[in-house]
Tab-separated table of C-alpha atoms and ligand atoms in Angstrom:
chain	number	residue	atom	x	y	z
A	1	UNK	CA	36.564	65.829	177.180
A	2	UNK	CA	38.797	62.819	177.545
A	3	UNK	CA	40.702	60.908	180.243
A	4	UNK	CA	44.278	60.020	179.313
A	5	UNK	CA	46.171	57.050	180.711
A	6	UNK	CA	49.887	56.553	180.113
A	7	UNK	CA	51.183	53.084	180.933
A	8	UNK	CA	54.888	52.231	181.210
A	9	UNK	CA	55.885	54.746	178.546
A	10	UNK	CA	59.508	54.797	177.414
A	11	UNK	CA	60.886	57.111	174.772
A	12	UNK	CA	64.486	57.009	173.626
A	13	UNK	CA	65.635	59.269	170.775
A	14	UNK	CA	68.162	58.165	168.204
A	15	UNK	CA	71.518	58.745	169.827
A	16	UNK	CA	70.379	57.060	173.009
A	17	UNK	CA	68.817	59.947	174.961
A	18	UNK	CA	66.069	58.555	177.153
A	19	UNK	CA	63.562	61.408	177.200
A	20	UNK	CA	60.819	59.499	179.090
A	21	UNK	CA	61.604	56.728	181.551
A	22	UNK	CA	58.865	54.211	182.439
A	23	UNK	CA	56.103	56.767	182.900
A	24	UNK	CA	52.760	55.881	184.435
A	25	UNK	CA	50.325	58.774	184.644
A	26	UNK	CA	46.562	59.200	184.845
A	27	UNK	CA	44.986	62.456	183.646
A	28	UNK	CA	41.277	62.558	184.444
A	29	UNK	CA	38.714	64.092	182.108
A	30	UNK	CA	38.396	67.814	182.626
A	31	UNK	CA	41.696	68.003	184.518
A	32	UNK	CA	43.968	70.997	184.193
A	33	UNK	CA	47.260	69.145	184.541
A	34	UNK	CA	50.430	71.209	184.854
A	35	UNK	CA	53.641	69.495	183.791
A	36	UNK	CA	56.740	71.116	185.224
A	37	UNK	CA	60.445	70.389	185.350
A	38	UNK	CA	63.798	71.803	184.270
A	39	UNK	CA	64.676	72.301	180.625
A	40	UNK	CA	65.341	69.001	178.841
A	41	UNK	CA	63.414	66.826	181.339
A	42	UNK	CA	61.030	65.482	178.661
A	43	UNK	CA	57.989	67.783	178.912
A	44	UNK	CA	57.646	68.528	175.188
A	45	UNK	CA	58.313	64.890	174.354
A	46	UNK	CA	55.422	63.885	176.609
A	47	UNK	CA	53.041	66.274	174.827
A	48	UNK	CA	54.208	65.049	171.412
A	49	UNK	CA	53.595	61.447	172.472
A	50	UNK	CA	50.051	62.282	173.604
A	51	UNK	CA	49.404	64.199	170.367
A	52	UNK	CA	50.702	61.312	168.269
A	53	UNK	CA	53.563	63.352	166.766
A	54	UNK	CA	56.000	60.811	168.243
A	55	UNK	CA	55.613	57.127	169.036
A	56	UNK	CA	56.859	55.638	172.308
A	57	UNK	CA	59.427	52.822	172.177
A	58	UNK	CA	57.273	50.885	174.583
A	59	UNK	CA	54.154	51.332	176.678
A	60	UNK	CA	50.653	52.458	175.781
A	61	UNK	CA	48.568	55.629	175.690
A	62	UNK	CA	44.815	55.387	176.189
A	63	UNK	CA	42.089	57.973	175.593
A	64	UNK	CA	39.034	57.005	177.648
A	65	UNK	CA	40.405	53.477	177.996
A	66	UNK	CA	41.011	53.005	174.227
A	67	UNK	CA	44.585	52.442	173.068
A	68	UNK	CA	45.411	55.238	170.599
A	69	UNK	CA	48.742	53.725	169.492
A	70	UNK	CA	47.489	53.258	165.940
A	71	UNK	CA	45.408	56.469	165.789
A	72	UNK	CA	47.075	59.192	163.665
A	73	UNK	CA	47.468	62.808	164.831
A	74	UNK	CA	44.441	64.168	162.927
A	75	UNK	CA	42.118	61.584	164.454
A	76	UNK	CA	43.174	62.098	168.075
A	77	UNK	CA	41.271	65.423	168.248
A	78	UNK	CA	43.989	67.201	170.177
A	79	UNK	CA	44.942	70.860	169.824
A	80	UNK	CA	48.489	71.946	170.471
A	81	UNK	CA	49.765	75.418	171.332
A	82	UNK	CA	53.447	76.284	171.254
A	83	UNK	CA	55.763	79.006	172.585
A	84	UNK	CA	55.639	80.691	169.190
A	85	UNK	CA	52.134	80.718	167.720
A	86	UNK	CA	51.964	78.920	164.375
A	87	UNK	CA	50.062	81.269	162.028
A	88	UNK	CA	50.030	81.843	158.262
A	89	UNK	CA	51.288	85.390	157.694
A	90	UNK	CA	49.654	85.794	154.275
A	91	UNK	CA	46.166	85.055	155.635
A	92	UNK	CA	43.957	87.291	157.780
A	93	UNK	CA	43.245	86.279	161.361
A	94	UNK	CA	39.777	85.124	160.296
A	95	UNK	CA	41.226	82.930	157.503
A	96	UNK	CA	43.812	81.506	159.887
A	97	UNK	CA	41.068	80.445	162.273
A	98	UNK	CA	38.755	79.127	159.538
A	99	UNK	CA	41.360	77.220	157.575
A	100	UNK	CA	41.364	73.895	159.483
A	101	UNK	CA	37.562	73.904	159.593
A	102	UNK	CA	37.342	74.297	155.793
A	103	UNK	CA	39.780	71.381	155.468
A	104	UNK	CA	37.391	69.323	157.584
A	105	UNK	CA	34.426	70.463	155.475
A	106	UNK	CA	32.536	71.980	158.394
A	107	UNK	CA	29.427	73.823	156.994
A	108	UNK	CA	29.930	77.581	156.408
A	109	UNK	CA	27.176	78.709	158.789
A	110	UNK	CA	28.597	76.533	161.540
A	111	UNK	CA	32.088	77.998	160.946
A	112	UNK	CA	30.725	81.551	161.213
A	113	UNK	CA	28.965	80.776	164.507
A	114	UNK	CA	32.007	79.120	166.034
A	115	UNK	CA	34.319	81.980	165.008
A	116	UNK	CA	31.994	84.701	166.315
A	117	UNK	CA	31.596	82.966	169.641
A	118	UNK	CA	35.302	82.185	170.055
A	119	UNK	CA	36.493	85.631	168.942
A	120	UNK	CA	34.193	87.174	171.534
A	121	UNK	CA	35.420	84.784	174.219
A	122	UNK	CA	39.055	85.731	173.522
A	123	UNK	CA	38.473	89.417	172.854
A	124	UNK	CA	39.834	89.309	169.296
A	125	UNK	CA	36.675	90.266	167.322
A	126	UNK	CA	38.353	93.542	166.263
A	127	UNK	CA	41.374	91.701	164.890
A	128	UNK	CA	39.653	89.318	162.467
A	129	UNK	CA	40.562	91.291	159.332
A	130	UNK	CA	44.163	91.988	160.343
A	131	UNK	CA	47.210	89.975	159.242
A	132	UNK	CA	49.344	88.267	161.910
A	133	UNK	CA	52.449	90.474	161.276
A	134	UNK	CA	50.564	93.493	162.615
A	135	UNK	CA	49.710	91.780	165.921
A	136	UNK	CA	51.555	91.799	169.260
A	137	UNK	CA	52.874	88.552	170.785
A	138	UNK	CA	49.904	88.309	173.140
A	139	UNK	CA	47.392	88.926	170.336
A	140	UNK	CA	49.049	86.260	168.167
A	141	UNK	CA	48.819	83.744	171.020
A	142	UNK	CA	45.111	84.610	171.435
A	143	UNK	CA	44.552	83.987	167.717
A	144	UNK	CA	46.356	80.635	167.916
A	145	UNK	CA	44.134	79.743	170.878
A	146	UNK	CA	41.020	80.695	168.912
A	147	UNK	CA	42.172	78.540	165.985
A	148	UNK	CA	42.521	75.640	168.421
A	149	UNK	CA	39.204	76.201	170.201
A	150	UNK	CA	37.054	76.335	167.041
A	151	UNK	CA	38.209	72.817	166.210
A	152	UNK	CA	36.518	71.649	169.422
A	153	UNK	CA	39.360	69.347	170.450
A	154	UNK	CA	38.979	66.742	173.193
A	155	UNK	CA	42.211	67.833	174.809
A	156	UNK	CA	44.395	70.958	174.747
A	157	UNK	CA	48.149	70.486	174.872
A	158	UNK	CA	49.926	73.736	175.725
A	159	UNK	CA	53.723	73.816	175.492
A	160	UNK	CA	55.036	76.870	177.403
A	161	UNK	CA	52.591	79.120	175.477
A	162	UNK	CA	53.326	82.242	177.542
A	163	UNK	CA	57.058	81.996	178.106
A	164	UNK	CA	57.910	84.551	175.384
A	165	UNK	CA	55.548	87.208	176.728
A	166	UNK	CA	56.329	89.910	179.269
A	167	UNK	CA	55.424	89.099	182.906
A	168	UNK	CA	52.400	91.399	183.076
A	169	UNK	CA	50.843	89.902	179.936
A	170	UNK	CA	51.693	86.412	181.187
A	171	UNK	CA	49.560	87.027	184.284
A	172	UNK	CA	46.599	88.243	182.213
A	173	UNK	CA	46.749	85.314	179.813
A	174	UNK	CA	47.250	82.800	182.643
A	175	UNK	CA	43.960	83.971	184.064
A	176	UNK	CA	42.292	83.841	180.646
A	177	UNK	CA	43.504	80.297	179.976
A	178	UNK	CA	42.097	79.192	183.338
A	179	UNK	CA	38.793	80.864	182.490
A	180	UNK	CA	38.744	79.125	179.083
A	181	UNK	CA	39.298	75.789	180.787
A	182	UNK	CA	36.297	76.409	183.055
A	183	UNK	CA	34.141	77.468	180.133
A	184	UNK	CA	35.166	74.705	177.704
A	185	UNK	CA	35.317	71.958	180.365
A	186	UNK	CA	37.984	70.233	178.257
A	187	UNK	CA	41.075	68.383	179.471
A	188	UNK	CA	44.080	70.748	179.490
A	189	UNK	CA	47.715	69.658	179.748
A	190	UNK	CA	49.949	72.652	180.380
A	191	UNK	CA	53.725	72.465	180.155
A	192	UNK	CA	55.922	75.046	181.842
A	193	UNK	CA	59.382	75.241	183.411
A	194	UNK	CA	58.090	77.828	185.902
A	195	UNK	CA	56.965	76.254	189.177
A	196	UNK	CA	54.868	79.277	190.198
A	197	UNK	CA	52.959	79.159	186.927
A	198	UNK	CA	52.476	75.386	187.235
A	199	UNK	CA	51.100	75.696	190.771
A	200	UNK	CA	48.794	78.604	190.021
A	201	UNK	CA	47.347	77.090	186.815
A	202	UNK	CA	46.666	73.398	187.397
A	203	UNK	CA	44.230	71.548	189.623
A	204	UNK	CA	46.952	68.892	189.468
A	205	UNK	CA	50.643	69.196	188.898
A	206	UNK	CA	53.314	66.684	188.011
A	207	UNK	CA	57.008	67.290	188.465
A	208	UNK	CA	59.575	65.717	186.158
A	209	UNK	CA	63.316	65.394	186.294
A	210	UNK	CA	65.461	63.737	183.625
A	211	UNK	CA	62.516	61.892	182.070
A	212	UNK	CA	61.302	60.512	185.383
A	213	UNK	CA	58.063	61.456	187.108
A	214	UNK	CA	58.966	62.670	190.602
A	215	UNK	CA	55.513	63.344	192.050
A	216	UNK	CA	51.947	64.042	190.989
A	217	UNK	CA	49.140	65.566	193.050
A	218	UNK	CA	47.250	68.749	193.806
A	219	UNK	CA	49.441	71.862	194.069
A	220	UNK	CA	48.815	71.980	197.830
A	221	UNK	CA	49.736	68.320	198.226
A	222	UNK	CA	53.043	68.499	196.419
A	223	UNK	CA	53.951	71.778	198.122
A	224	UNK	CA	53.191	70.659	201.660
A	225	UNK	CA	54.192	67.007	201.228
A	226	UNK	CA	57.104	66.845	198.783
A	227	UNK	CA	58.142	63.215	198.418
A	228	UNK	CA	61.782	63.976	197.812
A	229	UNK	CA	64.362	66.743	197.927
A	230	UNK	CA	64.133	67.422	194.207
A	231	UNK	CA	60.421	68.263	194.435
A	232	UNK	CA	60.886	70.297	197.628
A	233	UNK	CA	63.648	72.397	196.078
A	234	UNK	CA	62.135	72.711	192.626
A	235	UNK	CA	58.777	73.983	193.865
A	236	UNK	CA	60.479	76.710	195.842
A	237	UNK	CA	60.747	79.902	193.842
A	238	UNK	CA	63.681	81.319	195.726
A	239	UNK	CA	65.564	79.273	198.249
A	240	UNK	CA	64.685	76.342	200.451
A	241	UNK	CA	66.839	76.091	203.570
A	242	UNK	CA	68.572	72.815	204.362
A	243	UNK	CA	70.390	71.967	207.584
A	244	UNK	CA	72.553	68.876	207.846
A	245	UNK	CA	72.628	67.099	211.203
A	246	UNK	CA	72.041	63.920	213.203
A	247	UNK	CA	68.889	62.346	214.577
A	248	UNK	CA	68.963	61.474	218.283
A	249	UNK	CA	66.383	59.236	219.930
A	250	UNK	CA	66.342	58.796	223.702
A	251	UNK	CA	63.592	57.879	226.135
A	252	UNK	CA	60.919	58.157	223.463
A	253	UNK	CA	61.874	61.689	222.505
A	254	UNK	CA	63.320	62.635	219.170
A	255	UNK	CA	65.673	65.510	218.510
A	256	UNK	CA	67.906	66.779	215.730
A	257	UNK	CA	71.438	68.039	216.305
A	258	UNK	CA	72.990	70.545	213.938
A	259	UNK	CA	75.077	73.719	214.034
A	260	UNK	CA	75.934	72.866	217.648
A	261	UNK	CA	72.308	73.078	218.800
A	262	UNK	CA	69.459	70.687	219.517
A	263	UNK	CA	65.997	70.877	217.927
A	264	UNK	CA	63.138	69.162	219.784
A	265	UNK	CA	60.872	67.466	217.253
A	266	UNK	CA	57.138	66.687	217.434
A	267	UNK	CA	56.380	63.220	218.811
A	268	UNK	CA	54.662	62.222	215.535
A	269	UNK	CA	58.161	62.147	214.006
A	270	UNK	CA	59.427	59.584	216.510
A	271	UNK	CA	58.269	56.522	214.588
A	272	UNK	CA	59.351	57.950	211.223
A	273	UNK	CA	62.844	58.803	212.421
A	274	UNK	CA	63.357	55.710	214.590
A	275	UNK	CA	65.598	54.058	211.979
A	276	UNK	CA	67.714	57.181	211.606
A	277	UNK	CA	69.052	57.327	215.188
A	278	UNK	CA	72.656	58.564	214.986
A	279	UNK	CA	72.431	59.002	211.216
A	280	UNK	CA	72.970	62.148	209.192
A	281	UNK	CA	69.859	63.592	207.526
A	282	UNK	CA	68.845	66.908	205.940
A	283	UNK	CA	66.243	69.140	207.581
A	284	UNK	CA	64.331	71.501	205.262
A	285	UNK	CA	62.810	74.733	206.532
A	286	UNK	CA	60.964	77.180	204.302
A	287	UNK	CA	62.028	80.829	204.665
A	288	UNK	CA	58.534	81.710	205.925
A	289	UNK	CA	58.901	79.231	208.801
A	290	UNK	CA	61.978	80.897	210.284
A	291	UNK	CA	61.425	83.801	212.706
A	292	UNK	CA	63.327	85.968	215.159
A	293	UNK	CA	60.724	85.363	217.865
A	294	UNK	CA	60.205	82.033	219.562
A	295	UNK	CA	56.781	80.615	218.645
A	296	UNK	CA	55.996	79.058	221.989
A	297	UNK	CA	57.980	81.454	224.175
A	298	UNK	CA	60.525	78.690	224.840
A	299	UNK	CA	64.182	79.315	224.365
A	300	UNK	CA	64.810	76.309	222.139
A	301	UNK	CA	64.717	75.295	218.476
A	302	UNK	CA	66.842	78.149	217.239
A	303	UNK	CA	70.081	78.430	215.365
A	304	UNK	CA	72.499	81.366	215.291
A	305	UNK	CA	72.817	82.888	211.856
A	306	UNK	CA	74.717	85.897	210.617
A	307	UNK	CA	72.768	88.453	208.549
A	308	UNK	CA	74.816	89.288	205.469
A	309	UNK	CA	72.307	90.985	203.162
A	310	UNK	CA	68.803	92.472	203.213
A	311	UNK	CA	66.703	92.846	200.084
A	312	UNK	CA	63.647	95.075	200.286
A	313	UNK	CA	60.597	93.480	198.629
A	314	UNK	CA	57.874	96.031	199.333
A	315	UNK	CA	55.643	94.329	201.906
A	316	UNK	CA	58.533	92.330	203.346
A	317	UNK	CA	62.305	92.148	203.376
A	318	UNK	CA	64.250	89.080	202.362
A	319	UNK	CA	67.341	88.333	204.392
A	320	UNK	CA	70.351	86.328	203.328
A	321	UNK	CA	72.048	84.735	206.306
A	322	UNK	CA	75.146	82.632	206.803
A	323	UNK	CA	75.488	79.701	209.158
A	324	UNK	CA	78.633	79.012	211.200
A	325	UNK	CA	79.455	76.252	208.723
A	326	UNK	CA	79.369	78.837	205.913
A	327	UNK	CA	76.085	77.899	204.201
A	328	UNK	CA	73.637	80.543	202.990
A	329	UNK	CA	70.067	80.617	204.305
A	330	UNK	CA	67.034	82.760	203.499
A	331	UNK	CA	64.196	84.152	205.591
A	332	UNK	CA	61.685	86.998	205.457
A	333	UNK	CA	61.061	89.752	207.933
A	334	UNK	CA	59.126	92.971	208.410
A	335	UNK	CA	60.709	95.627	206.146
A	336	UNK	CA	60.708	98.079	209.066
A	337	UNK	CA	63.054	95.901	211.121
A	338	UNK	CA	66.525	97.365	211.253
A	339	UNK	CA	69.491	95.025	211.226
A	340	UNK	CA	73.187	95.500	211.384
A	341	UNK	CA	74.914	93.386	208.809
A	342	UNK	CA	77.371	90.816	210.168
A	343	UNK	CA	75.336	90.519	213.400
A	344	UNK	CA	74.526	87.006	214.620
A	345	UNK	CA	70.847	86.521	215.442
A	346	UNK	CA	68.837	83.702	216.959
A	347	UNK	CA	66.581	82.308	214.276
A	348	UNK	CA	63.730	80.101	215.492
A	349	UNK	CA	62.442	77.225	213.419
A	350	UNK	CA	58.808	76.083	213.552
A	351	UNK	CA	59.150	72.323	214.214
A	352	UNK	CA	55.631	71.641	212.870
A	353	UNK	CA	56.660	72.870	209.412
A	354	UNK	CA	59.887	71.013	208.776
A	355	UNK	CA	60.705	67.892	206.792
A	356	UNK	CA	63.615	65.472	206.919
A	357	UNK	CA	65.252	63.919	203.883
A	358	UNK	CA	67.740	61.133	203.398
A	359	UNK	CA	71.226	62.555	203.052
A	360	UNK	CA	71.705	62.390	199.277
A	361	UNK	CA	71.035	64.841	196.418
A	362	UNK	CA	67.475	63.700	195.590
A	363	UNK	CA	66.906	62.018	198.967
A	364	UNK	CA	63.461	60.694	199.948
A	365	UNK	CA	61.329	62.616	202.439
A	366	UNK	CA	61.334	60.358	205.534
A	367	UNK	CA	58.835	62.347	207.617
A	368	UNK	CA	55.686	62.097	205.461
B	1	LIG	P1	61.755	69.742	177.631
B	1	LIG	O1	60.567	70.069	176.790
B	1	LIG	O2	61.405	69.338	179.027
B	1	LIG	O3	62.775	70.844	177.629
B	1	LIG	P2	62.313	67.714	175.599
B	1	LIG	O4	61.157	66.780	175.667
B	1	LIG	O5	62.311	68.706	174.492
B	1	LIG	O6	62.482	68.458	177.015
B	1	LIG	O7	63.661	66.877	175.500
B	1	LIG	C1	63.985	65.808	176.379
B	1	LIG	C2	65.350	65.256	176.007
B	1	LIG	O8	65.289	64.645	174.725
B	1	LIG	C3	66.434	66.315	175.904
B	1	LIG	O9	67.629	65.749	176.363
B	1	LIG	C4	66.489	66.617	174.431
B	1	LIG	O10	67.777	67.046	174.054
B	1	LIG	C5	66.162	65.263	173.813
B	1	LIG	N1	65.464	65.402	172.511
B	1	LIG	C6	64.300	66.051	172.296
B	1	LIG	N2	63.900	65.933	171.018
B	1	LIG	C7	64.862	65.201	170.402
B	1	LIG	C8	65.033	64.711	169.055
B	1	LIG	N3	64.132	64.966	168.103
B	1	LIG	N4	66.148	63.971	168.815
B	1	LIG	C9	67.059	63.687	169.770
B	1	LIG	N5	66.936	64.101	171.046
B	1	LIG	C10	65.867	64.847	171.364
B	2	LIG	MG1	60.075	71.826	175.756
């Protein structure tokens, strides 16, 4: 188990692409840290830097407070798992798992014990005499995991290990990887581009965009308190609703004007929005915080939206709605509700669950 500290890390590839931009990040020992962000944002580069497969242009990486800048890959005691498991096709599963241990001259009896235990843990005892070609994608990934575990690494680096598997198998292996983490009590760093996977796997999650760390925290923290619009939108699996409008402050009350209506905001927002009086900001509302019934029985805090599509989802229906200004919005409703398409409906917004962002693409959350 190891704690990893990244200090002012920069990585620029030949050709001038800055893959990591002044990164500071603390990963505590035993953490399950999810790293998430769009394709090309620097996730794999970060793992390769930690593993020692790449060197940063500047900055330092510490394992338990010791600078590992001059420590080569083999001596960092990290295990890496990739999208496509790296296995030798001419060797049996058993030989694949043993091979690195033989290279390290681990005693034979010790190797046998480790393999038995690990094969049992991963449910691959029956596969030990098979060759990798005869295995399914999920079985191959289990074998690669076993080969990593027997080396007893201090940290596991997993680079989108499940993204080539079908969704049902992904769910099973997600659970198994979490269980392994609990059992091994090792530091895990798990890269994915899927925000749902990142939130359900890690005890912490960090969100990247274009080589820059956007936010790090517990999944609940980043979901309920996104620091900027990028994080808020990225962590939303389907559609986060934004409304553009103006802040109005009078007589110590704060309201928000958009779509020709006025939203009364909680008094705690008064101080935060004081500087934005008369200015244009973006209000975010999650689909689950929009309803057809007023929460407090009052006839306020609603906007008129036109229902243009309903999508049945089993336990709920997802609605696509259009505002008078022509923007699309999303909300959920009971699947038994009947709607006539093209009808305008009053949609109430829960003012306790909204955030306001500065009016620019990756604008800062001003209501935290
Ligand atoms: P991710 O894993 O998040 O998709 P990467 O870390 O692979 O992102 O890449 C980050 C950026 O660095 C991308 O723009 C990518 O094209 C670039 N990049 C990655 N590896 C190399 C390399 N070996 N040489 C040049 N550019 C690279
Ligand atoms: Mg990658």
